[in-house]
PDB file of C-alpha atoms in Angstrom:
ATOM      1  CA  MET A 145     169.469  68.901 271.867  1.00  0.00           C
ATOM      2  CA  ALA A 146     168.626  71.865 274.093  1.00  0.00           C
ATOM      3  CA  GLY A 147     167.152  74.602 272.533  1.00  0.00           C
ATOM      4  CA  LEU A 148     165.417  72.932 269.604  1.00  0.00           C
ATOM      5  CA  GLY A 149     162.092  73.769 271.193  1.00  0.00           C
ATOM      6  CA  THR A 150     162.686  77.208 270.959  1.00  0.00           C
ATOM      7  CA  ILE A 151     164.492  77.023 267.380  1.00  0.00           C
ATOM      8  CA  VAL A 152     160.881  75.202 266.104  1.00  0.00           C
ATOM      9  CA  ASN A 153     158.941  77.819 267.659  1.00  0.00           C
ATOM     10  CA  CYS A 154     160.401  80.578 266.358  1.00  0.00           C
ATOM     11  CA  ILE A 155     160.433  79.252 262.580  1.00  0.00           C
ATOM     12  CA  ALA A 156     156.531  78.684 263.342  1.00  0.00           C
ATOM     13  CA  VAL A 157     156.123  82.151 264.372  1.00  0.00           C
ATOM     14  CA  LEU A 158     158.118  83.270 261.296  1.00  0.00           C
ATOM     15  CA  LEU A 159     156.013  81.243 258.895  1.00  0.00           C
ATOM     16  CA  GLY A 160     152.758  81.878 260.513  1.00  0.00           C
ATOM     17  CA  CYS A 161     153.817  85.631 260.467  1.00  0.00           C
ATOM     18  CA  THR A 162     154.540  85.377 256.694  1.00  0.00           C
ATOM     19  CA  VAL A 163     151.493  83.633 255.830  1.00  0.00           C
ATOM     20  CA  GLY A 164     149.285  86.463 257.627  1.00  0.00           C
ATOM     21  CA  LEU A 165     151.282  88.839 255.633  1.00  0.00           C
ATOM     22  CA  LEU A 166     150.621  87.410 252.495  1.00  0.00           C
ATOM     23  CA  ILE A 167     147.181  86.954 253.091  1.00  0.00           C
ATOM     24  CA  LYS A 168     146.538  90.488 254.417  1.00  0.00           C
ATOM     25  CA  LYS A 169     142.952  91.024 255.170  1.00  0.00           C
ATOM     26  CA  GLY A 170     141.927  87.631 253.895  1.00  0.00           C
ATOM     27  CA  ILE A 171     141.009  86.344 256.940  1.00  0.00           C
ATOM     28  CA  SER A 172     136.867  87.502 257.954  1.00  0.00           C
ATOM     29  CA  LYS A 173     136.756  88.861 261.389  1.00  0.00           C
ATOM     30  CA  SER A 174     134.508  86.253 262.631  1.00  0.00           C
ATOM     31  CA  LEU A 175     136.815  83.276 261.538  1.00  0.00           C
ATOM     32  CA  GLU A 176     139.688  85.591 263.120  1.00  0.00           C
ATOM     33  CA  ASP A 177     137.549  85.560 266.406  1.00  0.00           C
ATOM     34  CA  SER A 178     136.590  81.988 266.173  1.00  0.00           C
ATOM     35  CA  ILE A 179     140.070  81.004 265.736  1.00  0.00           C
ATOM     36  CA  VAL A 180     141.430  82.764 268.669  1.00  0.00           C
ATOM     37  CA  LYS A 181     138.537  81.519 270.940  1.00  0.00           C
ATOM     38  CA  ALA A 182     139.359  78.028 270.010  1.00  0.00           C
ATOM     39  CA  GLN A 183     143.129  78.677 270.513  1.00  0.00           C
ATOM     40  CA  GLY A 184     141.690  80.232 274.075  1.00  0.00           C
ATOM     41  CA  LEU A 185     139.817  77.135 274.840  1.00  0.00           C
ATOM     42  CA  ALA A 186     143.098  75.025 273.866  1.00  0.00           C
ATOM     43  CA  VAL A 187     145.544  76.880 276.102  1.00  0.00           C
ATOM     44  CA  ILE A 188     143.060  76.925 278.999  1.00  0.00           C
ATOM     45  CA  PHE A 189     142.651  73.011 278.569  1.00  0.00           C
ATOM     46  CA  ILE A 190     146.196  72.665 278.737  1.00  0.00           C
ATOM     47  CA  GLY A 191     147.160  74.852 281.598  1.00  0.00           C
ATOM     48  CA  ALA A 192     144.209  73.549 283.570  1.00  0.00           C
ATOM     49  CA  SER A 193     145.305  70.012 283.032  1.00  0.00           C
ATOM     50  CA  GLY A 194     148.685  71.045 284.264  1.00  0.00           C
ATOM     51  CA  ALA A 195     147.537  72.853 286.942  1.00  0.00           C
ATOM     52  CA  PHE A 196     145.240  70.006 288.424  1.00  0.00           C
ATOM     53  CA  CYS A 197     147.980  67.668 288.521  1.00  0.00           C
ATOM     54  CA  GLY A 198     149.894  69.975 290.888  1.00  0.00           C
ATOM     55  CA  LEU A 199     146.504  71.566 292.785  1.00  0.00           C
ATOM     56  CA  LEU A 200     144.102  68.583 292.847  1.00  0.00           C
ATOM     57  CA  LYS A 201     144.556  65.365 295.003  1.00  0.00           C
ATOM     58  CA  PHE A 202     142.242  62.432 295.223  1.00  0.00           C
ATOM     59  CA  GLU A 203     142.251  60.879 298.580  1.00  0.00           C
ATOM     60  CA  ASN A 204     139.548  58.766 300.430  1.00  0.00           C
ATOM     61  CA  GLY A 205     137.309  58.925 297.346  1.00  0.00           C
ATOM     62  CA  SER A 206     137.189  62.731 296.812  1.00  0.00           C
ATOM     63  CA  PHE A 207     139.057  65.612 295.203  1.00  0.00           C
ATOM     64  CA  SER A 208     140.876  68.122 297.616  1.00  0.00           C
ATOM     65  CA  THR A 209     142.884  71.063 296.615  1.00  0.00           C
ATOM     66  CA  LYS A 210     146.454  72.089 297.503  1.00  0.00           C
ATOM     67  CA  GLY A 211     148.437  74.936 296.624  1.00  0.00           C
ATOM     68  CA  THR A 212     145.568  77.364 295.924  1.00  0.00           C
ATOM     69  CA  MET A 213     146.995  80.523 297.829  1.00  0.00           C
ATOM     70  CA  LEU A 214     150.523  79.918 296.474  1.00  0.00           C
ATOM     71  CA  MET A 215     148.867  80.044 293.146  1.00  0.00           C
ATOM     72  CA  ILE A 216     146.605  83.059 294.151  1.00  0.00           C
ATOM     73  CA  PHE A 217     149.643  84.976 295.200  1.00  0.00           C
ATOM     74  CA  SER A 218     152.130  83.900 292.282  1.00  0.00           C
ATOM     75  CA  LEU A 219     149.848  85.828 290.270  1.00  0.00           C
ATOM     76  CA  VAL A 220     149.189  88.872 291.815  1.00  0.00           C
ATOM     77  CA  ILE A 221     153.349  89.217 292.695  1.00  0.00           C
ATOM     78  CA  GLY A 222     153.759  88.665 288.981  1.00  0.00           C
ATOM     79  CA  THR A 223     151.356  91.209 287.770  1.00  0.00           C
ATOM     80  CA  LEU A 224     152.685  93.613 290.364  1.00  0.00           C
ATOM     81  CA  ILE A 225     156.351  93.034 289.465  1.00  0.00           C
ATOM     82  CA  GLY A 226     155.119  93.034 285.583  1.00  0.00           C
ATOM     83  CA  GLU A 227     153.720  96.521 286.211  1.00  0.00           C
ATOM     84  CA  LEU A 228     156.329  98.068 288.343  1.00  0.00           C
ATOM     85  CA  LEU A 229     159.102  96.958 285.739  1.00  0.00           C
ATOM     86  CA  GLY A 230     156.605  98.964 282.883  1.00  0.00           C
ATOM     87  CA  ILE A 231     157.142  95.639 280.702  1.00  0.00           C
ATOM     88  CA  GLU A 232     154.304  96.801 278.192  1.00  0.00           C
ATOM     89  CA  ASP A 233     155.886 100.449 277.915  1.00  0.00           C
ATOM     90  CA  PHE A 234     159.440  98.886 277.612  1.00  0.00           C
ATOM     91  CA  LEU A 235     158.132  96.796 274.723  1.00  0.00           C
ATOM     92  CA  GLU A 236     156.557  99.896 273.124  1.00  0.00           C
ATOM     93  CA  ARG A 237     159.556 101.822 272.949  1.00  0.00           C
ATOM     94  CA  VAL A 238     161.381  98.816 271.770  1.00  0.00           C
ATOM     95  CA  GLY A 239     158.634  98.128 269.041  1.00  0.00           C
ATOM     96  CA  GLU A 240     159.219 102.399 267.848  1.00  0.00           C
ATOM     97  CA  LYS A 241     162.991 101.615 267.660  1.00  0.00           C
ATOM     98  CA  ILE A 242     162.328  98.682 265.425  1.00  0.00           C
ATOM     99  CA  LYS A 243     159.837 100.466 263.461  1.00  0.00           C
ATOM    100  CA  SER A 244     162.226 103.430 262.653  1.00  0.00           C
ATOM    101  CA  ARG A 245     164.831 101.047 261.952  1.00  0.00           C
ATOM    102  CA  VAL A 246     162.806  98.892 259.181  1.00  0.00           C
ATOM    103  CA  LYS A 247     161.396 102.119 257.907  1.00  0.00           C
ATOM    104  CA  SER A 248     157.747 101.073 258.319  1.00  0.00           C
ATOM    105  CA  GLY A 249     156.565 104.494 259.213  1.00  0.00           C
ATOM    106  CA  SER A 250     153.423 103.809 256.738  1.00  0.00           C
ATOM    107  CA  ASN A 251     152.303 100.868 259.126  1.00  0.00           C
ATOM    108  CA  SER A 252     150.338 102.645 261.843  1.00  0.00           C
ATOM    109  CA  ARG A 253     149.825  99.393 263.923  1.00  0.00           C
ATOM    110  CA  PHE A 254     153.057  98.263 263.683  1.00  0.00           C
ATOM    111  CA  VAL A 255     154.220  99.054 267.473  1.00  0.00           C
ATOM    112  CA  GLU A 256     150.743  97.627 268.394  1.00  0.00           C
ATOM    113  CA  GLY A 257     151.068  93.939 266.338  1.00  0.00           C
ATOM    114  CA  PHE A 258     154.648  93.918 267.881  1.00  0.00           C
ATOM    115  CA  VAL A 259     153.644  94.560 271.409  1.00  0.00           C
ATOM    116  CA  THR A 260     150.517  92.437 270.920  1.00  0.00           C
ATOM    117  CA  ASN A 261     152.245  89.372 269.738  1.00  0.00           C
ATOM    118  CA  THR A 262     154.990  89.637 271.611  1.00  0.00           C
ATOM    119  CA  LEU A 263     152.781  89.503 274.941  1.00  0.00           C
ATOM    120  CA  VAL A 264     150.705  86.512 273.810  1.00  0.00           C
ATOM    121  CA  ILE A 265     153.548  84.302 272.716  1.00  0.00           C
ATOM    122  CA  CYS A 266     156.008  85.155 275.565  1.00  0.00           C
ATOM    123  CA  VAL A 267     153.528  85.502 278.396  1.00  0.00           C
ATOM    124  CA  GLY A 268     152.541  81.954 279.824  1.00  0.00           C
ATOM    125  CA  ALA A 269     153.123  78.847 281.331  1.00  0.00           C
ATOM    126  CA  MET A 270     153.915  77.151 278.354  1.00  0.00           C
ATOM    127  CA  ALA A 271     156.884  79.655 277.701  1.00  0.00           C
ATOM    128  CA  ILE A 272     158.446  78.973 280.686  1.00  0.00           C
ATOM    129  CA  VAL A 273     157.913  75.381 281.849  1.00  0.00           C
ATOM    130  CA  GLY A 274     158.306  74.388 277.900  1.00  0.00           C
ATOM    131  CA  ALA A 275     161.945  76.082 278.231  1.00  0.00           C
ATOM    132  CA  LEU A 276     162.556  74.900 281.387  1.00  0.00           C
ATOM    133  CA  ASN A 277     161.844  71.217 280.028  1.00  0.00           C
ATOM    134  CA  ASP A 278     163.746  71.586 277.110  1.00  0.00           C
ATOM    135  CA  GLY A 279     166.754  72.791 279.061  1.00  0.00           C
ATOM    136  CA  LEU A 280     166.705  70.499 282.024  1.00  0.00           C
ATOM    137  CA  TYR A 281     165.512  67.146 280.401  1.00  0.00           C
ATOM    138  CA  ASN A 282     165.886  67.892 276.536  1.00  0.00           C
ATOM    139  CA  ASP A 283     162.222  67.586 275.931  1.00  0.00           C
ATOM    140  CA  PRO A 284     160.834  70.029 273.831  1.00  0.00           C
ATOM    141  CA  THR A 285     157.283  68.799 273.270  1.00  0.00           C
ATOM    142  CA  THR A 286     155.548  71.684 275.243  1.00  0.00           C
ATOM    143  CA  LEU A 287     157.478  73.852 272.859  1.00  0.00           C
ATOM    144  CA  TYR A 288     156.462  71.937 270.085  1.00  0.00           C
ATOM    145  CA  VAL A 289     152.437  72.446 270.958  1.00  0.00           C
ATOM    146  CA  LYS A 290     153.385  76.089 271.677  1.00  0.00           C
ATOM    147  CA  ALA A 291     154.813  76.504 268.341  1.00  0.00           C
ATOM    148  CA  VAL A 292     151.540  75.402 266.357  1.00  0.00           C
ATOM    149  CA  LEU A 293     149.307  77.525 268.831  1.00  0.00           C
ATOM    150  CA  ASP A 294     152.163  80.590 268.101  1.00  0.00           C
ATOM    151  CA  GLY A 295     152.138  79.972 264.668  1.00  0.00           C
ATOM    152  CA  VAL A 296     148.320  79.979 263.930  1.00  0.00           C
ATOM    153  CA  ILE A 297     147.967  83.276 266.086  1.00  0.00           C
ATOM    154  CA  GLY A 298     150.977  84.841 263.904  1.00  0.00           C
ATOM    155  CA  ILE A 299     148.864  84.435 260.745  1.00  0.00           C
ATOM    156  CA  ILE A 300     146.102  86.076 262.492  1.00  0.00           C
ATOM    157  CA  PHE A 301     148.069  89.229 264.087  1.00  0.00           C
ATOM    158  CA  ALA A 302     150.260  89.794 261.038  1.00  0.00           C
ATOM    159  CA  SER A 303     147.172  89.818 258.738  1.00  0.00           C
ATOM    160  CA  THR A 304     145.634  92.136 261.342  1.00  0.00           C
ATOM    161  CA  PHE A 305     148.501  94.495 262.291  1.00  0.00           C
ATOM    162  CA  GLY A 306     151.211  93.868 259.531  1.00  0.00           C
ATOM    163  CA  ILE A 307     154.843  93.407 259.667  1.00  0.00           C
ATOM    164  CA  GLY A 308     155.422  94.170 263.452  1.00  0.00           C
ATOM    165  CA  ALA A 309     153.746  90.889 264.458  1.00  0.00           C
ATOM    166  CA  LEU A 310     156.473  88.701 262.776  1.00  0.00           C
ATOM    167  CA  PHE A 311     159.412  91.075 265.048  1.00  0.00           C
ATOM    168  CA  ALA A 312     157.813  89.514 268.067  1.00  0.00           C
ATOM    169  CA  VAL A 313     160.096  86.664 267.237  1.00  0.00           C
ATOM    170  CA  PHE A 314     163.224  88.177 268.452  1.00  0.00           C
ATOM    171  CA  PRO A 315     162.230  88.971 272.243  1.00  0.00           C
ATOM    172  CA  MET A 316     160.319  85.271 272.067  1.00  0.00           C
ATOM    173  CA  ALA A 317     163.925  83.763 271.229  1.00  0.00           C
ATOM    174  CA  LEU A 318     165.912  85.769 273.679  1.00  0.00           C
ATOM    175  CA  TYR A 319     163.300  85.072 276.474  1.00  0.00           C
ATOM    176  CA  GLN A 320     162.728  81.186 275.808  1.00  0.00           C
ATOM    177  CA  GLY A 321     166.137  80.612 274.345  1.00  0.00           C
ATOM    178  CA  GLY A 322     167.667  82.188 277.882  1.00  0.00           C
ATOM    179  CA  ILE A 323     165.513  80.493 279.862  1.00  0.00           C
ATOM    180  CA  THR A 324     166.664  77.229 278.123  1.00  0.00           C
ATOM    181  CA  LEU A 325     170.457  77.724 278.321  1.00  0.00           C
ATOM    182  CA  PHE A 326     169.906  79.005 281.948  1.00  0.00           C
ATOM    183  CA  ALA A 327     168.286  75.544 282.792  1.00  0.00           C
ATOM    184  CA  HIS A 328     170.999  73.714 280.532  1.00  0.00           C
ATOM    185  CA  PHE A 329     173.619  75.013 282.339  1.00  0.00           C
ATOM    186  CA  ILE A 330     172.303  74.708 285.845  1.00  0.00           C
ATOM    187  CA  LYS A 331     171.406  71.039 285.397  1.00  0.00           C
ATOM    188  CA  PRO A 332     174.584  69.615 286.534  1.00  0.00           C
ATOM    189  CA  TYR A 333     174.229  71.528 289.580  1.00  0.00           C
ATOM    190  CA  LEU A 334     170.500  70.400 290.613  1.00  0.00           C
ATOM    191  CA  THR A 335     170.320  67.381 292.670  1.00  0.00           C
ATOM    192  CA  ASP A 336     167.069  65.201 292.426  1.00  0.00           C
ATOM    193  CA  ALA A 337     165.897  66.575 295.882  1.00  0.00           C
TER     194      ALA A 337
END
């Protein structure tokens, strides 16, 4: 079923953030730092393995690279587009609106938690490639792995920033779910070539 990966990912974020809210400041700063570093290492490994499949080729007993300039230009263009669109400013305004609607005026870190968690769980290749795989091939495997990572980071962010981190599930659901649905609907029009 297309979309199952996003559903599982949303549930993981909600569960992780709920656990984080329940334990509040129960995570020591050193444990938090260690977990974030371990997750960063896992993401680097996953990203590197995917990039190496497309960027490295082994011929005649040696490695060579291909597509390096495309990768660099893609990163630069993506950064420029994000800055021109003002994505972070937009998320801050959305966070302020949500904060006023849920009457979380006492939580001074609500918007910071919302923006930080939204950026962490939405920005990255796993969200895009996982959603595309889910929509095109009914393969939610990448999103299942992402769900575990996002659930753990939800615990940390919710315990640090409060309930604002939990509301990041909505932009993630729209973003990943939108990509999955779009991929699912255009699938019949794509040829193997």
